């Protein structure tokens, strides 16, 4: 008699449609460090996996005595093999994104909030509130390293929870050190003279607002700035310059500021960014092709101040001069 795959699957469902009990639950809990409430669902899901790897009778007979002495039966040892294969795939999986890249995903299942994410996976996230498909929603902002840790955690769970939909955010990174002037335009901040001295503080600090920015390229247009950060009126930009950098070309159309000689001058316009939200809009506009760095800004006819600018990071994509 020919039996279809669908019939076999139906037989498997019928065969395993019961709650595991007693000794078998104890065995699974002891071997795999799972709770008694988790065990039945994990056991049933494993038994329903018709594609799982199975030991032949000869293979089990060869190792049966040793494995039973360790507390396994045939089924639990097959599950142990599956866990080992999953962990091997995780460790061999290539990195698919930069650790410093930024991602966002909607909180829900399996992580109801950033606290549960921290507790389960051990990674930090920033809570952002926004609008989802069904109204107000909470989102987690994470790094590429955190994204990979979440993916690894999900793949190691049994039963496997749903994977969030990650959306990559192309935003200029900003990571200003409070122990040195790093990162600064045209300065090797690893040199001893640029390390923090007693009673000194390098400015601007990471969360200091308002903060001066030196703009060059398309951001020298006041209407572009107004549109980018949704200002009600056209902003007043101040003619300004900085030293320690040079302007290169990227994609035959964009200006790219890179480190240069200490006396190399770059002219542009300065603007005082009032809030973190305005700064975030600018960082999204400049994308991860640039990073936020400190620089000394000479406000023409006014004063010289420490501020920030966008330095290009994709040096291999610069146009050949």
GROMACS .gro file of C-alpha atoms in nm:
model
  321
    1UNK     CA    1   0.000   0.000   0.000
    2UNK     CA    2   0.135   0.342  -0.097
    3UNK     CA    3   0.128   0.603   0.179
    4UNK     CA    4   0.159   0.971   0.087
    5UNK     CA    5   0.382   1.219   0.268
    6UNK     CA    6   0.070   1.398   0.391
    7UNK     CA    7  -0.056   1.073   0.541
    8UNK     CA    8   0.274   1.013   0.716
    9UNK     CA    9   0.265   1.364   0.855
   10UNK     CA   10  -0.089   1.312   0.980
   11UNK     CA   11   0.018   0.988   1.147
   12UNK     CA   12   0.305   1.170   1.316
   13UNK     CA   13   0.069   1.437   1.447
   14UNK     CA   14  -0.170   1.176   1.580
   15UNK     CA   15   0.110   0.973   1.739
   16UNK     CA   16   0.259   1.264   1.929
   17UNK     CA   17  -0.055   1.458   2.022
   18UNK     CA   18  -0.020   1.400   2.395
   19UNK     CA   19   0.147   1.566   2.690
   20UNK     CA   20   0.486   1.417   2.789
   21UNK     CA   21   0.486   1.321   3.154
   22UNK     CA   22   0.684   1.198   3.450
   23UNK     CA   23   1.023   1.041   3.392
   24UNK     CA   24   1.071   1.168   3.037
   25UNK     CA   25   1.012   1.528   3.146
   26UNK     CA   26   1.262   1.480   3.430
   27UNK     CA   27   1.520   1.349   3.184
   28UNK     CA   28   1.479   1.644   2.945
   29UNK     CA   29   1.492   1.898   3.229
   30UNK     CA   30   1.808   1.748   3.377
   31UNK     CA   31   1.991   1.711   3.046
   32UNK     CA   32   1.903   2.043   2.883
   33UNK     CA   33   1.851   2.277   3.178
   34UNK     CA   34   1.491   2.360   3.090
   35UNK     CA   35   1.194   2.408   3.322
   36UNK     CA   36   0.912   2.159   3.367
   37UNK     CA   37   0.672   2.408   3.211
   38UNK     CA   38   0.892   2.441   2.899
   39UNK     CA   39   0.972   2.073   2.855
   40UNK     CA   40   0.641   1.941   2.712
   41UNK     CA   41   0.631   2.196   2.430
   42UNK     CA   42   0.999   2.142   2.343
   43UNK     CA   43   0.954   1.763   2.338
   44UNK     CA   44   0.642   1.780   2.120
   45UNK     CA   45   0.802   2.022   1.873
   46UNK     CA   46   1.107   1.797   1.842
   47UNK     CA   47   0.892   1.490   1.778
   48UNK     CA   48   0.692   1.678   1.516
   49UNK     CA   49   1.007   1.765   1.320
   50UNK     CA   50   0.993   1.499   1.050
   51UNK     CA   51   1.316   1.625   0.894
   52UNK     CA   52   1.528   1.593   1.207
   53UNK     CA   53   1.840   1.383   1.206
   54UNK     CA   54   1.784   1.029   1.340
   55UNK     CA   55   2.027   0.764   1.454
   56UNK     CA   56   2.020   0.428   1.281
   57UNK     CA   57   1.976   0.117   1.494
   58UNK     CA   58   2.342   0.027   1.441
   59UNK     CA   59   2.458   0.375   1.545
   60UNK     CA   60   2.251   0.370   1.863
   61UNK     CA   61   2.358   0.019   1.953
   62UNK     CA   62   2.723   0.125   1.929
   63UNK     CA   63   2.688   0.409   2.182
   64UNK     CA   64   2.380   0.305   2.378
   65UNK     CA   65   2.550   0.184   2.696
   66UNK     CA   66   2.773   0.492   2.725
   67UNK     CA   67   2.493   0.739   2.658
   68UNK     CA   68   2.244   0.572   2.889
   69UNK     CA   69   2.507   0.589   3.162
   70UNK     CA   70   2.514   0.967   3.101
   71UNK     CA   71   2.135   0.985   3.138
   72UNK     CA   72   2.034   0.990   2.770
   73UNK     CA   73   1.787   0.770   2.590
   74UNK     CA   74   1.784   0.750   2.211
   75UNK     CA   75   1.547   1.043   2.164
   76UNK     CA   76   1.725   1.285   2.398
   77UNK     CA   77   2.061   1.203   2.243
   78UNK     CA   78   1.921   1.281   1.898
   79UNK     CA   79   1.805   1.615   2.040
   80UNK     CA   80   2.154   1.677   2.181
   81UNK     CA   81   2.298   1.616   1.833
   82UNK     CA   82   2.053   1.871   1.688
   83UNK     CA   83   2.155   2.131   1.949
   84UNK     CA   84   2.524   2.076   1.872
   85UNK     CA   85   2.466   2.118   1.499
   86UNK     CA   86   2.271   2.442   1.557
   87UNK     CA   87   2.548   2.588   1.774
   88UNK     CA   88   2.807   2.492   1.512
   89UNK     CA   89   2.616   2.678   1.242
   90UNK     CA   90   2.596   2.984   1.463
   91UNK     CA   91   2.970   2.989   1.535
   92UNK     CA   92   3.058   2.947   1.167
   93UNK     CA   93   2.813   3.202   1.036
   94UNK     CA   94   2.998   3.495   0.878
   95UNK     CA   95   2.945   3.847   1.002
   96UNK     CA   96   2.689   4.007   0.776
   97UNK     CA   97   2.699   4.360   0.910
   98UNK     CA   98   2.929   4.607   1.073
   99UNK     CA   99   2.920   4.596   1.453
  100UNK     CA  100   2.866   4.973   1.460
  101UNK     CA  101   2.580   4.973   1.209
  102UNK     CA  102   2.243   5.079   1.350
  103UNK     CA  103   1.919   4.882   1.334
  104UNK     CA  104   1.565   4.921   1.462
  105UNK     CA  105   1.295   4.663   1.527
  106UNK     CA  106   0.946   4.674   1.673
  107UNK     CA  107   0.914   4.546   2.029
  108UNK     CA  108   0.661   4.271   2.086
  109UNK     CA  109   0.742   3.901   2.057
  110UNK     CA  110   0.978   3.767   2.181
  111UNK     CA  111   1.089   4.092   2.350
  112UNK     CA  112   0.813   4.299   2.505
  113UNK     CA  113   1.048   4.578   2.610
  114UNK     CA  114   1.417   4.669   2.620
  115UNK     CA  115   1.446   4.526   2.974
  116UNK     CA  116   1.340   4.178   2.861
  117UNK     CA  117   1.585   4.205   2.570
  118UNK     CA  118   1.865   4.290   2.812
  119UNK     CA  119   1.770   4.004   3.046
  120UNK     CA  120   1.748   3.740   2.772
  121UNK     CA  121   2.031   3.830   2.537
  122UNK     CA  122   2.252   4.061   2.745
  123UNK     CA  123   2.258   4.347   2.494
  124UNK     CA  124   2.154   4.708   2.544
  125UNK     CA  125   1.904   4.897   2.332
  126UNK     CA  126   1.757   5.243   2.315
  127UNK     CA  127   1.379   5.272   2.340
  128UNK     CA  128   1.214   5.483   2.071
  129UNK     CA  129   0.842   5.552   2.043
  130UNK     CA  130   0.679   5.570   1.703
  131UNK     CA  131   0.385   5.466   1.487
  132UNK     CA  132   0.334   5.106   1.381
  133UNK     CA  133   0.075   4.946   1.153
  134UNK     CA  134  -0.183   4.949   1.434
  135UNK     CA  135  -0.103   5.283   1.596
  136UNK     CA  136   0.150   5.381   1.861
  137UNK     CA  137   0.436   5.133   1.899
  138UNK     CA  138   0.769   5.095   2.078
  139UNK     CA  139   1.090   5.027   1.888
  140UNK     CA  140   1.438   4.922   1.994
  141UNK     CA  141   1.745   5.085   1.842
  142UNK     CA  142   2.044   4.849   1.846
  143UNK     CA  143   2.390   4.809   1.696
  144UNK     CA  144   2.495   4.552   1.440
  145UNK     CA  145   2.673   4.356   1.715
  146UNK     CA  146   2.351   4.345   1.919
  147UNK     CA  147   2.152   4.235   1.612
  148UNK     CA  148   2.385   3.940   1.558
  149UNK     CA  149   2.361   3.845   1.927
  150UNK     CA  150   1.981   3.849   1.906
  151UNK     CA  151   1.985   3.630   1.593
  152UNK     CA  152   2.218   3.382   1.763
  153UNK     CA  153   1.999   3.373   2.073
  154UNK     CA  154   1.684   3.309   1.869
  155UNK     CA  155   1.851   3.030   1.671
  156UNK     CA  156   1.962   2.859   1.993
  157UNK     CA  157   1.612   2.849   2.145
  158UNK     CA  158   1.380   2.554   2.128
  159UNK     CA  159   1.102   2.608   2.043
  160UNK     CA  160   1.239   2.887   1.829
  161UNK     CA  161   1.062   3.221   1.884
  162UNK     CA  162   0.969   3.450   1.593
  163UNK     CA  163   1.252   3.666   1.464
  164UNK     CA  164   1.199   4.041   1.463
  165UNK     CA  165   1.215   4.231   1.135
  166UNK     CA  166   1.534   4.437   1.153
  167UNK     CA  167   1.556   4.761   0.955
  168UNK     CA  168   1.899   4.907   0.898
  169UNK     CA  169   1.936   5.275   0.976
  170UNK     CA  170   2.198   5.459   0.775
  171UNK     CA  171   2.306   5.723   1.026
  172UNK     CA  172   2.640   5.891   1.086
  173UNK     CA  173   2.786   5.737   1.404
  174UNK     CA  174   2.865   5.969   1.693
  175UNK     CA  175   3.090   5.839   1.970
  176UNK     CA  176   3.277   6.122   2.140
  177UNK     CA  177   3.529   6.010   2.400
  178UNK     CA  178   3.523   6.170   2.745
  179UNK     CA  179   3.885   6.064   2.810
  180UNK     CA  180   4.053   6.215   2.505
  181UNK     CA  181   3.976   6.439   2.208
  182UNK     CA  182   3.890   6.132   1.997
  183UNK     CA  183   3.759   6.157   1.733
  184UNK     CA  184   3.890   6.490   1.606
  185UNK     CA  185   3.954   6.619   1.256
  186UNK     CA  186   4.322   6.599   1.161
  187UNK     CA  187   4.437   6.484   1.507
  188UNK     CA  188   4.585   6.150   1.608
  189UNK     CA  189   4.412   6.129   1.945
  190UNK     CA  190   4.623   5.829   2.053
  191UNK     CA  191   4.923   6.061   2.111
  192UNK     CA  192   4.992   6.140   2.480
  193UNK     CA  193   4.939   6.515   2.443
  194UNK     CA  194   4.577   6.458   2.344
  195UNK     CA  195   4.482   6.247   2.646
  196UNK     CA  196   4.264   6.394   2.916
  197UNK     CA  197   4.449   6.599   3.177
  198UNK     CA  198   4.332   6.657   3.534
  199UNK     CA  199   4.045   6.905   3.572
  200UNK     CA  200   3.998   6.928   3.194
  201UNK     CA  201   3.703   6.823   2.984
  202UNK     CA  202   3.709   6.780   2.609
  203UNK     CA  203   3.419   6.953   2.439
  204UNK     CA  204   3.174   6.919   2.289
  205UNK     CA  205   3.064   6.623   2.500
  206UNK     CA  206   2.849   6.342   2.365
  207UNK     CA  207   2.518   6.490   2.480
  208UNK     CA  208   2.604   6.861   2.482
  209UNK     CA  209   2.344   7.092   2.327
  210UNK     CA  210   2.329   7.339   2.171
  211UNK     CA  211   2.642   7.256   1.974
  212UNK     CA  212   2.814   7.424   1.677
  213UNK     CA  213   2.848   7.227   1.354
  214UNK     CA  214   3.065   7.318   1.057
  215UNK     CA  215   2.876   7.247   0.734
  216UNK     CA  216   3.028   7.206   0.388
  217UNK     CA  217   2.893   7.083   0.058
  218UNK     CA  218   2.514   7.074   0.021
  219UNK     CA  219   2.452   7.160   0.388
  220UNK     CA  220   2.586   7.510   0.320
  221UNK     CA  221   2.244   7.583   0.168
  222UNK     CA  222   2.014   7.725   0.443
  223UNK     CA  223   1.700   7.585   0.278
  224UNK     CA  224   1.851   7.236   0.278
  225UNK     CA  225   1.917   7.264   0.652
  226UNK     CA  226   1.567   7.401   0.713
  227UNK     CA  227   1.406   7.111   0.528
  228UNK     CA  228   1.631   6.851   0.693
  229UNK     CA  229   1.544   6.943   1.053
  230UNK     CA  230   1.196   7.084   0.986
  231UNK     CA  231   1.263   7.440   1.099
  232UNK     CA  232   0.976   7.692   1.071
  233UNK     CA  233   1.205   7.957   0.919
  234UNK     CA  234   1.526   7.963   0.718
  235UNK     CA  235   1.824   7.932   0.957
  236UNK     CA  236   2.104   8.186   0.973
  237UNK     CA  237   2.434   8.017   0.885
  238UNK     CA  238   2.759   8.183   0.988
  239UNK     CA  239   3.060   8.191   0.750
  240UNK     CA  240   3.324   7.974   0.916
  241UNK     CA  241   3.628   7.755   0.859
  242UNK     CA  242   3.828   7.480   1.023
  243UNK     CA  243   4.177   7.336   0.989
  244UNK     CA  244   4.320   6.988   0.976
  245UNK     CA  245   4.114   6.857   0.687
  246UNK     CA  246   4.079   6.863   0.311
  247UNK     CA  247   3.779   6.820   0.083
  248UNK     CA  248   3.773   6.528  -0.160
  249UNK     CA  249   3.506   6.415  -0.405
  250UNK     CA  250   3.277   6.113  -0.362
  251UNK     CA  251   3.061   5.978  -0.642
  252UNK     CA  252   3.157   6.274  -0.863
  253UNK     CA  253   2.891   6.484  -0.687
  254UNK     CA  254   2.940   6.487  -0.308
  255UNK     CA  255   3.200   6.664  -0.095
  256UNK     CA  256   3.391   6.439   0.144
  257UNK     CA  257   3.590   6.586   0.433
  258UNK     CA  258   3.895   6.379   0.532
  259UNK     CA  259   4.195   6.437   0.757
  260UNK     CA  260   4.465   6.662   0.614
  261UNK     CA  261   4.773   6.860   0.719
  262UNK     CA  262   4.741   7.064   1.039
  263UNK     CA  263   4.740   7.393   0.845
  264UNK     CA  264   4.500   7.280   0.570
  265UNK     CA  265   4.191   7.503   0.577
  266UNK     CA  266   3.835   7.412   0.486
  267UNK     CA  267   3.577   7.689   0.438
  268UNK     CA  268   3.208   7.644   0.503
  269UNK     CA  269   2.925   7.767   0.722
  270UNK     CA  270   2.855   7.708   1.090
  271UNK     CA  271   2.521   7.642   1.252
  272UNK     CA  272   2.430   7.595   1.618
  273UNK     CA  273   2.228   7.272   1.646
  274UNK     CA  274   1.986   7.319   1.934
  275UNK     CA  275   1.864   6.967   2.015
  276UNK     CA  276   1.952   6.600   1.991
  277UNK     CA  277   1.649   6.550   1.765
  278UNK     CA  278   1.777   6.808   1.516
  279UNK     CA  279   2.121   6.650   1.525
  280UNK     CA  280   1.971   6.305   1.464
  281UNK     CA  281   1.799   6.435   1.149
  282UNK     CA  282   2.132   6.567   1.021
  283UNK     CA  283   2.305   6.237   1.099
  284UNK     CA  284   2.042   6.043   0.905
  285UNK     CA  285   2.087   6.278   0.611
  286UNK     CA  286   2.464   6.232   0.601
  287UNK     CA  287   2.434   5.852   0.640
  288UNK     CA  288   2.692   5.607   0.774
  289UNK     CA  289   2.933   5.718   0.500
  290UNK     CA  290   3.030   5.993   0.747
  291UNK     CA  291   3.105   6.010   1.118
  292UNK     CA  292   3.066   6.295   1.366
  293UNK     CA  293   3.403   6.432   1.484
  294UNK     CA  294   3.526   6.724   1.690
  295UNK     CA  295   3.690   7.020   1.519
  296UNK     CA  296   3.798   7.375   1.595
  297UNK     CA  297   3.559   7.617   1.420
  298UNK     CA  298   3.661   7.972   1.336
  299UNK     CA  299   3.342   8.180   1.323
  300UNK     CA  300   3.438   8.455   1.080
  301UNK     CA  301   3.472   8.787   1.259
  302UNK     CA  302   3.329   8.647   1.582
  303UNK     CA  303   3.527   8.384   1.776
  304UNK     CA  304   3.682   8.039   1.764
  305UNK     CA  305   3.492   7.753   1.926
  306UNK     CA  306   3.509   7.377   1.956
  307UNK     CA  307   3.234   7.213   1.758
  308UNK     CA  308   3.155   6.916   1.536
  309UNK     CA  309   3.154   6.826   1.169
  310UNK     CA  310   3.099   6.524   0.944
  311UNK     CA  311   3.414   6.334   0.838
  312UNK     CA  312   3.401   6.087   0.549
  313UNK     CA  313   3.489   5.727   0.642
  314UNK     CA  314   3.466   5.526   0.317
  315UNK     CA  315   3.812   5.614   0.192
  316UNK     CA  316   3.821   5.337  -0.071
  317UNK     CA  317   3.520   5.497  -0.244
  318UNK     CA  318   3.675   5.842  -0.289
  319UNK     CA  319   3.710   5.964  -0.645
  320UNK     CA  320   4.061   5.964  -0.786
  321UNK     CA  321   4.187   6.322  -0.805
   0.00000   0.00000   0.00000
